[in-house]
Every structure is written in structure tokens, then in C-alpha cells.
Tab-separated table of C-alpha atoms in Angstrom:
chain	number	residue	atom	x	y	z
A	1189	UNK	CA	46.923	135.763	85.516
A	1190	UNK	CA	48.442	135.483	89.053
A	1191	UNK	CA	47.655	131.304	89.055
A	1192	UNK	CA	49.260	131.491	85.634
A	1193	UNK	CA	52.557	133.744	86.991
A	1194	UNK	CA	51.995	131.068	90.220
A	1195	UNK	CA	52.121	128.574	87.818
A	1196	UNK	CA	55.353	129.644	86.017
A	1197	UNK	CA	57.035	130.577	88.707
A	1198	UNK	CA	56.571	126.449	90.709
A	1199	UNK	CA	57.705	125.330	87.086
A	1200	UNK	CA	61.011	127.572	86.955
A	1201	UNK	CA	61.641	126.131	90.829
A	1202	UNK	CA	60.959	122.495	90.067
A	1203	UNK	CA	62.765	122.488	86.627
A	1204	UNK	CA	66.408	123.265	88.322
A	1205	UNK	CA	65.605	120.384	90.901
A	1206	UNK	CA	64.212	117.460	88.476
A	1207	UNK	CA	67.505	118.255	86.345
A	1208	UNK	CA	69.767	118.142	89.562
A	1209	UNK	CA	67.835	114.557	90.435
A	1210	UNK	CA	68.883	113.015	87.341
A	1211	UNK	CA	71.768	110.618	87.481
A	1212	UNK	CA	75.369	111.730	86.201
A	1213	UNK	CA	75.522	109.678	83.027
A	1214	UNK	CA	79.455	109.593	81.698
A	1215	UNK	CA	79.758	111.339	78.755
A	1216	UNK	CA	80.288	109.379	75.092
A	1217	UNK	CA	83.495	107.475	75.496
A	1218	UNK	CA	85.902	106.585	73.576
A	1219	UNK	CA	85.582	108.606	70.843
A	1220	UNK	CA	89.316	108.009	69.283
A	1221	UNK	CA	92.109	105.993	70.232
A	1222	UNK	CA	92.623	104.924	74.251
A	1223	UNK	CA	96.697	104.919	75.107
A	1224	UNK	CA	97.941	102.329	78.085
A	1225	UNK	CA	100.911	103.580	79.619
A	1226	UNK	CA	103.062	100.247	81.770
A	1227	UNK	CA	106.833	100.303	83.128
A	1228	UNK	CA	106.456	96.638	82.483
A	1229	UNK	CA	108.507	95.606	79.499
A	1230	UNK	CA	107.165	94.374	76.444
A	1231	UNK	CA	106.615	90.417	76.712
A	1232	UNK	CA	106.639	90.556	80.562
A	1233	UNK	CA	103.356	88.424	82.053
A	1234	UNK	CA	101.243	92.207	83.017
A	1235	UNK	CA	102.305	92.814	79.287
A	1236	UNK	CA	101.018	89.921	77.747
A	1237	UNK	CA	97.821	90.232	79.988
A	1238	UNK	CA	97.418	93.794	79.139
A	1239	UNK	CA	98.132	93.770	74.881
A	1240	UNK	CA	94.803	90.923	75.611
A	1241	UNK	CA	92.925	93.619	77.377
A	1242	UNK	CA	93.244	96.314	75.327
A	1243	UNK	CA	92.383	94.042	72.154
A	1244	UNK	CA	88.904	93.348	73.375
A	1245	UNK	CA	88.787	96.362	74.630
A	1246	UNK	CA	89.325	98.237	71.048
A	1247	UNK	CA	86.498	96.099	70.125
A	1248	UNK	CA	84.183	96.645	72.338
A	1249	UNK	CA	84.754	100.475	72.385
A	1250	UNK	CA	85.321	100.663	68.220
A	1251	UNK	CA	88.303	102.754	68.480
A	1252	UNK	CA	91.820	101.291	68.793
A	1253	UNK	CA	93.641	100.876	72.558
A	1254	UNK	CA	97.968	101.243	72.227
A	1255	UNK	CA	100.171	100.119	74.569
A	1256	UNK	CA	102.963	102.437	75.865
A	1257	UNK	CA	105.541	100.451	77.236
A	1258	UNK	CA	107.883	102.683	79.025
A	1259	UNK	CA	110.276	100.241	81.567
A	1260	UNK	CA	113.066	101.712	83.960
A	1261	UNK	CA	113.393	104.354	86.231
A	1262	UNK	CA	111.650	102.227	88.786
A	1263	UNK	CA	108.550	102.778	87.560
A	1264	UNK	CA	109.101	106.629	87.128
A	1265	UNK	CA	109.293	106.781	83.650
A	1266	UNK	CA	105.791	105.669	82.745
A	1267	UNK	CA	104.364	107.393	85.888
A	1268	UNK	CA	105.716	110.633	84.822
A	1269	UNK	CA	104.666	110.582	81.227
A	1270	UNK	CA	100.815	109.315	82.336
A	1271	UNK	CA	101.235	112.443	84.797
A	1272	UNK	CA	101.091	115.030	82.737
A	1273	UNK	CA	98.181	113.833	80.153
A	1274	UNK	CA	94.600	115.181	80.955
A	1275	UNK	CA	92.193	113.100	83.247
A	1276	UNK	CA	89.899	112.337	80.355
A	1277	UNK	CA	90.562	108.608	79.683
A	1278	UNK	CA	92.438	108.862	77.032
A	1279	UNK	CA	95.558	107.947	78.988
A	1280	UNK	CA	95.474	105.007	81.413
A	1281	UNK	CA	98.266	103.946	83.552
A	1282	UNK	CA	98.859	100.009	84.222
A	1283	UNK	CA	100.796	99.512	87.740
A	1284	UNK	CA	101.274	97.141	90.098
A	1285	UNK	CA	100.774	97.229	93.908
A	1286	UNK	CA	104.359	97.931	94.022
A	1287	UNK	CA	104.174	101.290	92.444
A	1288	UNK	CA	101.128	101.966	94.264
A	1289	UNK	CA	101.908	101.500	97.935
A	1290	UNK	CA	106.059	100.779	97.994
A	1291	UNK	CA	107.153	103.384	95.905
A	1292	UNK	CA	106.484	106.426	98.863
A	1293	UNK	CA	108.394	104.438	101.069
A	1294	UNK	CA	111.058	103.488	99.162
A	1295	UNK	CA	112.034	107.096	97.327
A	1296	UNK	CA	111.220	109.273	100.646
A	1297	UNK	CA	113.328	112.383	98.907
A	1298	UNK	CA	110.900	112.782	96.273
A	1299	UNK	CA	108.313	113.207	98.586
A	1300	UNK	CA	105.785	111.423	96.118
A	1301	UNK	CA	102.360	109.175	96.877
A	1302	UNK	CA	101.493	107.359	93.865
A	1303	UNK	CA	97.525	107.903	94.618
A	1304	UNK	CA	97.955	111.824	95.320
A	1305	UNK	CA	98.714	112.043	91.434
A	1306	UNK	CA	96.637	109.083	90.318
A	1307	UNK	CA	93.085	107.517	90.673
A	1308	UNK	CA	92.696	103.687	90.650
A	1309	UNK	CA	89.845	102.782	87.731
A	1310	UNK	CA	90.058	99.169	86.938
A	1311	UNK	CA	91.512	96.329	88.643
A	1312	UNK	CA	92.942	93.687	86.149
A	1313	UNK	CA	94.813	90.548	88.309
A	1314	UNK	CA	96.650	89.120	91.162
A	1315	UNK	CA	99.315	87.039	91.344
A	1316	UNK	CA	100.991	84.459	94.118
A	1317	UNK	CA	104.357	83.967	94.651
A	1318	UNK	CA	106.283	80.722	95.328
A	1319	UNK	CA	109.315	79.852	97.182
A	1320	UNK	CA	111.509	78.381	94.065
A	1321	UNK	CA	114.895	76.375	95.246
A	1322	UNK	CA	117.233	74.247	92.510
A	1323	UNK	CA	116.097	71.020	91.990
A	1324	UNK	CA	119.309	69.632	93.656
A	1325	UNK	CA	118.493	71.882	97.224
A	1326	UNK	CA	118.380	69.471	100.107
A	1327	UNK	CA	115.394	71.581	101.034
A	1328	UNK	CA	112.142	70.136	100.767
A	1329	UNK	CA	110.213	72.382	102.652
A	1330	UNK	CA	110.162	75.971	104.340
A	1331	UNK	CA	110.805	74.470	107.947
A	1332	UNK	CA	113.974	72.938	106.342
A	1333	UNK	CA	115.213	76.923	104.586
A	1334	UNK	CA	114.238	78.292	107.841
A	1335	UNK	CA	116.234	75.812	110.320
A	1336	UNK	CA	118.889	76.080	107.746
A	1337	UNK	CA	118.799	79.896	108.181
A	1338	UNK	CA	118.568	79.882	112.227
A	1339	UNK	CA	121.701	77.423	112.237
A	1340	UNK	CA	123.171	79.752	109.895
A	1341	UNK	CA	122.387	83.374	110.710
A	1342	UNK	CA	123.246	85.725	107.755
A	1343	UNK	CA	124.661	83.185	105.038
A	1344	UNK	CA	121.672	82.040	103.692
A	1345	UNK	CA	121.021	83.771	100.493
A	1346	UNK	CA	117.643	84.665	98.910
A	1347	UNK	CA	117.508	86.652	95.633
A	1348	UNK	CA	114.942	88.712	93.885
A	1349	UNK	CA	114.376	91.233	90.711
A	1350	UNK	CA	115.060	94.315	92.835
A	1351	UNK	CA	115.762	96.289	95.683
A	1352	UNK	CA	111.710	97.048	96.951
A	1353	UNK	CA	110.021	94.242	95.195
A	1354	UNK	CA	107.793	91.738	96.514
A	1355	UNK	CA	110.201	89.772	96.057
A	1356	UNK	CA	112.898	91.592	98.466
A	1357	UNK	CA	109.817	92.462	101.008
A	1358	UNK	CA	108.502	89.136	100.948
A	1359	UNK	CA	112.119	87.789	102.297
A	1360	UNK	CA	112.584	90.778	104.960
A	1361	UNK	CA	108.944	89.573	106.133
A	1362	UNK	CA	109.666	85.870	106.219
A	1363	UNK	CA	113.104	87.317	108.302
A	1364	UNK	CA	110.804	89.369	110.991
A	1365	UNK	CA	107.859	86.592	111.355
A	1366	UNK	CA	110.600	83.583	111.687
A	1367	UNK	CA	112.845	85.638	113.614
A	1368	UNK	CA	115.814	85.260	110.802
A	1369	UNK	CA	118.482	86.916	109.520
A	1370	UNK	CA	119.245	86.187	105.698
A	1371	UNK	CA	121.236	87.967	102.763
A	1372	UNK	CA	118.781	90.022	99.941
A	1373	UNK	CA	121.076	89.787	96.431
A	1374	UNK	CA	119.080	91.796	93.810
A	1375	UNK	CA	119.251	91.063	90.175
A	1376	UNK	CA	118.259	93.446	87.212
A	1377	UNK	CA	117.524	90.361	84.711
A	1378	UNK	CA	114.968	88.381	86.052
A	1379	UNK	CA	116.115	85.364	84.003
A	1380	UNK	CA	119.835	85.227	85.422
A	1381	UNK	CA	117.995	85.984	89.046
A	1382	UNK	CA	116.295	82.313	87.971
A	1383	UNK	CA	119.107	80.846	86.586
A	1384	UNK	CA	121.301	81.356	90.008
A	1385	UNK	CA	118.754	79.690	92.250
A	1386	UNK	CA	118.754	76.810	89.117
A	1387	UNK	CA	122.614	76.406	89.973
A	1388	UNK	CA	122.455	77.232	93.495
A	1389	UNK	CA	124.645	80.184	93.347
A	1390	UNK	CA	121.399	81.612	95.358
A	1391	UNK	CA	119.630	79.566	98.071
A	1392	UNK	CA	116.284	80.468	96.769
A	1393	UNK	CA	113.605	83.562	95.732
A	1394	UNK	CA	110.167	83.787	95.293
A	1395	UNK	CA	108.829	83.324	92.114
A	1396	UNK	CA	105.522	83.793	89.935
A	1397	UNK	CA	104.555	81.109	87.559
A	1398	UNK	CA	105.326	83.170	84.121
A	1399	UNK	CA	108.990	84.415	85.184
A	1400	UNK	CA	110.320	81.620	86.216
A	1401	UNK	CA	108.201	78.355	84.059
A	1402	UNK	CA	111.282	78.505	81.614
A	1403	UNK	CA	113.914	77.309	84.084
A	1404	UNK	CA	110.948	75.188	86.487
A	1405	UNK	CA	110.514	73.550	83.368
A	1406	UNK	CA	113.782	72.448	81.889
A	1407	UNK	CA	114.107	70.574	85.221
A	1408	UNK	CA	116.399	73.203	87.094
A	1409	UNK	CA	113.961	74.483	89.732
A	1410	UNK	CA	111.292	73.183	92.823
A	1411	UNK	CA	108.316	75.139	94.772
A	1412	UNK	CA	108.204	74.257	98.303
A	1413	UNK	CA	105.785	76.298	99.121
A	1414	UNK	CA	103.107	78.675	97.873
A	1415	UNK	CA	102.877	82.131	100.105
A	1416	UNK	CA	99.239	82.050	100.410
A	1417	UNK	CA	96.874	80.593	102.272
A	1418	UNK	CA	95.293	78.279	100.213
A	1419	UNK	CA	96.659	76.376	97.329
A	1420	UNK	CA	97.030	77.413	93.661
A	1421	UNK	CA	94.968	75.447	91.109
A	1422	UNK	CA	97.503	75.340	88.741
A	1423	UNK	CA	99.866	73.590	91.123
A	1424	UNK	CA	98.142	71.562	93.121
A	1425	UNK	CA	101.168	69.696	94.969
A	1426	UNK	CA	102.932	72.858	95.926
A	1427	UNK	CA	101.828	73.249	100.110
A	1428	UNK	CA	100.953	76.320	101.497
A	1429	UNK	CA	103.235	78.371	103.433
A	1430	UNK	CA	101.709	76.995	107.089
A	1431	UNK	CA	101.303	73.513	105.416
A	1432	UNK	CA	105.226	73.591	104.277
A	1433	UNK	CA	106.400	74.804	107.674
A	1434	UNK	CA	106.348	78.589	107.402
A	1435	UNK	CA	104.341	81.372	109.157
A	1436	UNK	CA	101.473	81.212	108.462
A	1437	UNK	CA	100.463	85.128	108.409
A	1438	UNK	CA	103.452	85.514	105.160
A	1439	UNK	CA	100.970	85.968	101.848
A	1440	UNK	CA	103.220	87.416	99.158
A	1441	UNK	CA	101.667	88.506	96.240
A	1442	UNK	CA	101.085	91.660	93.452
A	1443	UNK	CA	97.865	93.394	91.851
A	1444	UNK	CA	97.719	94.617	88.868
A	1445	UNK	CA	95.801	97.904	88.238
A	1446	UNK	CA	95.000	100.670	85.911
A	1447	UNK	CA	94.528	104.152	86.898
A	1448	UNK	CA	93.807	107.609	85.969
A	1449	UNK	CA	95.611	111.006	85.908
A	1450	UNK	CA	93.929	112.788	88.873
A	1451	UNK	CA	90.691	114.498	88.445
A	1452	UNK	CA	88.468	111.668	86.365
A	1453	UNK	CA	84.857	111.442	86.896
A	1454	UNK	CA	83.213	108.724	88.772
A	1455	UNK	CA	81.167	108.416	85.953
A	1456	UNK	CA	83.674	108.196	83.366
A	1457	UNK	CA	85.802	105.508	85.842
A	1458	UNK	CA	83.076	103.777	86.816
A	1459	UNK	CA	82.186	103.084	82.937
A	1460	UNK	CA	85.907	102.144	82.035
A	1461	UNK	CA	85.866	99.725	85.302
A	1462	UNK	CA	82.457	98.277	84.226
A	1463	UNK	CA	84.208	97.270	80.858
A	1464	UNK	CA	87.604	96.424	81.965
A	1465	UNK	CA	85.483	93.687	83.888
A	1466	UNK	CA	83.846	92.654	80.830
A	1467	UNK	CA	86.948	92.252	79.042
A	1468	UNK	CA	88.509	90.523	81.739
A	1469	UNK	CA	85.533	87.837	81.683
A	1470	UNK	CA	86.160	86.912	78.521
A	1471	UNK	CA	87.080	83.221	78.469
A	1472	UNK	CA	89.933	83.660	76.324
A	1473	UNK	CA	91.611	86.282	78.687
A	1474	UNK	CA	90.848	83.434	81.444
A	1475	UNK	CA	92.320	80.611	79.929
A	1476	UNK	CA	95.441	82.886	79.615
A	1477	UNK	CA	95.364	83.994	83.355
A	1478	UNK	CA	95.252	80.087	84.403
A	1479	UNK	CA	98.105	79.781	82.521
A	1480	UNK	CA	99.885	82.227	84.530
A	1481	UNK	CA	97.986	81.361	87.782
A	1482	UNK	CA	96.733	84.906	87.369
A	1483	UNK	CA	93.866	85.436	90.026
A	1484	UNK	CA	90.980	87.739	87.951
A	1485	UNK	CA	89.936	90.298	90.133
A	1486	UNK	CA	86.914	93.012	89.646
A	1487	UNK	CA	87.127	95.392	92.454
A	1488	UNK	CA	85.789	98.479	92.599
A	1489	UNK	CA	88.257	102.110	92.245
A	1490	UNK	CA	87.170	102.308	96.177
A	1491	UNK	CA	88.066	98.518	96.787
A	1492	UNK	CA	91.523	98.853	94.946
A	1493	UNK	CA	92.616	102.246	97.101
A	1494	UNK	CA	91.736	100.136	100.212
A	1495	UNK	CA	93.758	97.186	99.256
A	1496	UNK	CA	96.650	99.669	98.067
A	1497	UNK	CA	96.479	101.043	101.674
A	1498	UNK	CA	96.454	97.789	103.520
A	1499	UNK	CA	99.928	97.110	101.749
A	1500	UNK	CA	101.411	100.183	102.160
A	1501	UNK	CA	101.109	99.865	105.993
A	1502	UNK	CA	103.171	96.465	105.158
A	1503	UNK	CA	105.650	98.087	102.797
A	1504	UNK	CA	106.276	100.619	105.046
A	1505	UNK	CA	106.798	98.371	108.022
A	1506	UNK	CA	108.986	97.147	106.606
A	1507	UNK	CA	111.239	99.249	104.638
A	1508	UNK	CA	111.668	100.760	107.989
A	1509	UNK	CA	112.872	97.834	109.680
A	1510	UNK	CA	115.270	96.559	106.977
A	1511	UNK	CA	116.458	100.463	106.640
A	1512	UNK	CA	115.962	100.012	102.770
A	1513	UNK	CA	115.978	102.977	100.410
A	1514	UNK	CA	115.852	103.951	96.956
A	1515	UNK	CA	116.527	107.387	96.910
């Protein structure tokens, strides 16, 4: 009897243990339909990318993935209304490293960090920027903007789609690492913001492949330069920025992301990660990201907070140099 109460007694210690030992599995997922909040509007290029994503997505899961597209406010719009939904995965949030690491800088009075509210899941892509000039522009290369620029010292005009974009923050770093002073003029239409530099009303902007191909196209725009550090595949001839005559430490470029209202389960984000990557593989969804020299990328909810963080110490660099504000 006491070997038998002995007995029981080892079983009703181990039993707690062996449970606690096995590994968190994430619970059945999706079970109905999966909603994708963006502030990018509807036909943009992280539109496009994402309506493919969620497709094979919805198949692979068996229950049907929506896109929410809810543009303006900066980003706020779309942020707020993925804010308030449960951390369950039902509601994703697609933003770029903008929103992620500018955004506290940028609106200091709201007193708001994008990843205090939000935890990074799935990374999707990345993409380069180019230096675009008009076709006519005597400039062939960045050593000929920048001697333009020193000989010229606050006329030289670079435009982008916004006050905090990569676009603006790319220019205020070419400014501090070539020890310029040029003129930011921000555009809401990123078409007319294209069309300018096509006419040289604007000296020139950086530019991804997919928002400004239309006007590159017809004839009305050149890249002189890539800001990377190696070249793009998809345009071969286009030199880096050290190779065209830049600094060579300027890379300008945005990641695309989706994240989670705070609070999801590692499990639970580390299976929606694991199948954003699958989704992302698919050759289809790669021949579309060549066409926008999209960069696939498959890092890991850690790998994407750490990348976040080494471009807010950028962003916030500076936005307090150039004394720029949103609020």
C-alpha cells in the first residue's frame, strides 16, 4: 500500500512536469476570415504585393484573407483601427519601416512608438531607391548633383512624396555626409512629384522602380545612381552610389512588414511568419517582386525589431538635425 501511495504520489509530481516539457504548439489557425489592415492605397506597389500575399495565403489557410486599405493620416488611420482589434491574428497590420521607426520621431506630441502598440510577425520585402533626374539634366552622375549643389548652396532642389519619407531623409542624409545644403519640396501625388523632375521643375528625387517606371519609361526620366551598395539586377547599368560619385555609407531604402496588435503568441507569430515565407516563395509572387526590384526578405519577428531599431537611430539623427516635425 505505501509503494502503491509512493507510487501515486512520483506519478502526480512527474505528470505536471512532462506536460510543462512539452512544446507550445499554436493553437488551430485560421479558423475564419484573416483581415490586412495597410495605409498604402489601393494599386500602390506594397498593395499590389500584398492583394498577392493574401491570395495564396487564403489558400493555403482555406479561409479567405481581405485587404483593408485605409491611406492618410500619415499612417495613423490604419494604425489606429489595427490598434484596437484583439491580438489573435485575425487582424494584421502591413507597414513600412517608415511607420515603424520615423513615425516617433516625427509626431513627438503624441508621444507614440509604433512597436510599444505593435509586434512585428512577418517580413514581406525591401526596396532600393534611385536617384531619378529628367532625361535632359546635364547631370550624369552624383559627383556632378553634388558639385552642382556645393557651387550652389541652397538652390538645388530635390523633391519627394512627403515630409518624413525616405525620400525627404534620404536627401537630408546625402546633405550631412556631402556636407550640402539643398531645398526638400514635398509633394502629396507621387505622380506630379515624378512628373516635375520629368520637366525639371525639380532637380531630382529618389525613386523606386514601381512609382516612377511610368514617366522612366515614356522617356522623361534617368537613374544616376542606385543608393545601395551593390547594384540592382533589374538595372544593371545604373552605378552604385560610391561608383557614381556619392558617399558611399548613403543606402536608402524601405521594408515592408506585417505586424500584430500587442500581446500575440510566439507560437501563433511564429506560425503566421513560417507561412508568410511560404507564400512569399512562391515563384509567381517572385517574378512580380523582380518586376518591382522588390528584394524578398524572410526575417525573423526578432530580426525585423532589430532592423526597425537600427533605422530609427538614423531617422532620429536626423530629424533632429534638419529640425523636421510632423506634429
Amino acid at each position: 500500500m505505501n509503494r502503491r501511495t509512493t507510487l501515486l504520489a512520483a506519478l502526480g509530481l512527474a505528470l505536471p512536469a512532462a506536460a510543462f516539457a512539452q512544446p507550445q504548439q499554436a493553437p488551430a489557425y485560421p479558423t475564419r476570415a484573416v483581415n490586412i489592415v495597410t495605409p498604402f492605397a489601393a494599386g500602390s506597389g506594397p498593395d499590389a504585393v500584398l492583394r498577392m500575399v493574401g491570395e495564396k495565403l487564403g489558400r493555403l489557410w482555406g479561409q479567405p484573407v481581405t485587404i483593408d486599405n485605409k491611406p492618410g493620416g500619415g499612417g495613423f488611420i490604419a494604425i489606429e483601427q489595427a490598434r484596437r482589434a484583439a491580438p489573435d491574428g485575425y487582424t494584421l497590420l502591413q507597414l513600412d519601416s517608415e511607420h515603424v521607426a520615423a513615425l516617433p520621431h516625427l509626431y513627438k506630441s503624441k508621444n507614440f512608438n509604433t512597436l510599444d502598440h505593435f509586434d512585428p510577425v512577418a517580413s514581406l520585402f525591401r526596396t532600393p531607391f534611385f536617384v531619378s533626374v529628367s532625361s535632359q539634366s546635364k547631370w550624369a552622375s552624383m559627383k556632378d548633383l553634388i558639385a552642382a549643389a556645393k557651387a550652389r548652396p541652397g538652390t538645388v532642389n530635390y523633391g519627394s512624396w512627403g515630409v518624413g519619407s525616405p525620400g525627404h531623409l534620404g536627401g537630408q542624409q546625402l546633405d550631412a555626409l556631402a556636407g550640402i545644403q539643398m531645398n526638400h519640396v514635398p509633394f502629396r501625388e507621387v505622380s506630379q512629384l515624378y512628373s516635375n523632375v520629368g520637366t525639371g521643375e525639380v532637380d531630382w528625387a529618389f525613386a523606386s522602380i514601381p512609382s516612377s517606371q511610368g514617366i522612366y519609361k515614356a522617356g522623361k526620366l534617368k537613374y544616376i545612381a542606385v543608393a545601395a551598395r551593390q547594384r540592382v539586377p533589374q538595372m544593371p547599368d545604373v552605378p552604385t552610389m560610391a561608383e557614381s560619385g556619392g558617399p558611399a555609407d548613403l543606402e536608402v531604402n524601405s521594408f515592408v512588414s506585417l505586424l500584430a496588435p500587442k500581446g500575440m503568441s510566439p507560437a501563433l507569430a511564429a506560425k503566421i511568419n513560417a507561412d508568410v515565407a511560404k507564400a512569399i516563395a512562391d515563384p509567381e509572387i517572385r517574378a512580380r517582386f523582380d518586376t518591382f526590384a522588390f528584394e524578398p526578405l524572410a526575417w525573423s519577428p526578432d530580426e525585423i525589431r532589430r532592423q526597425a531599431q537600427i533605422k530609427s537611430k538614423i531617422y532620429g539623427e536626423l530629424v533632429r538635425q534638419g529640425n523636421i516635425s510632423l506634429d
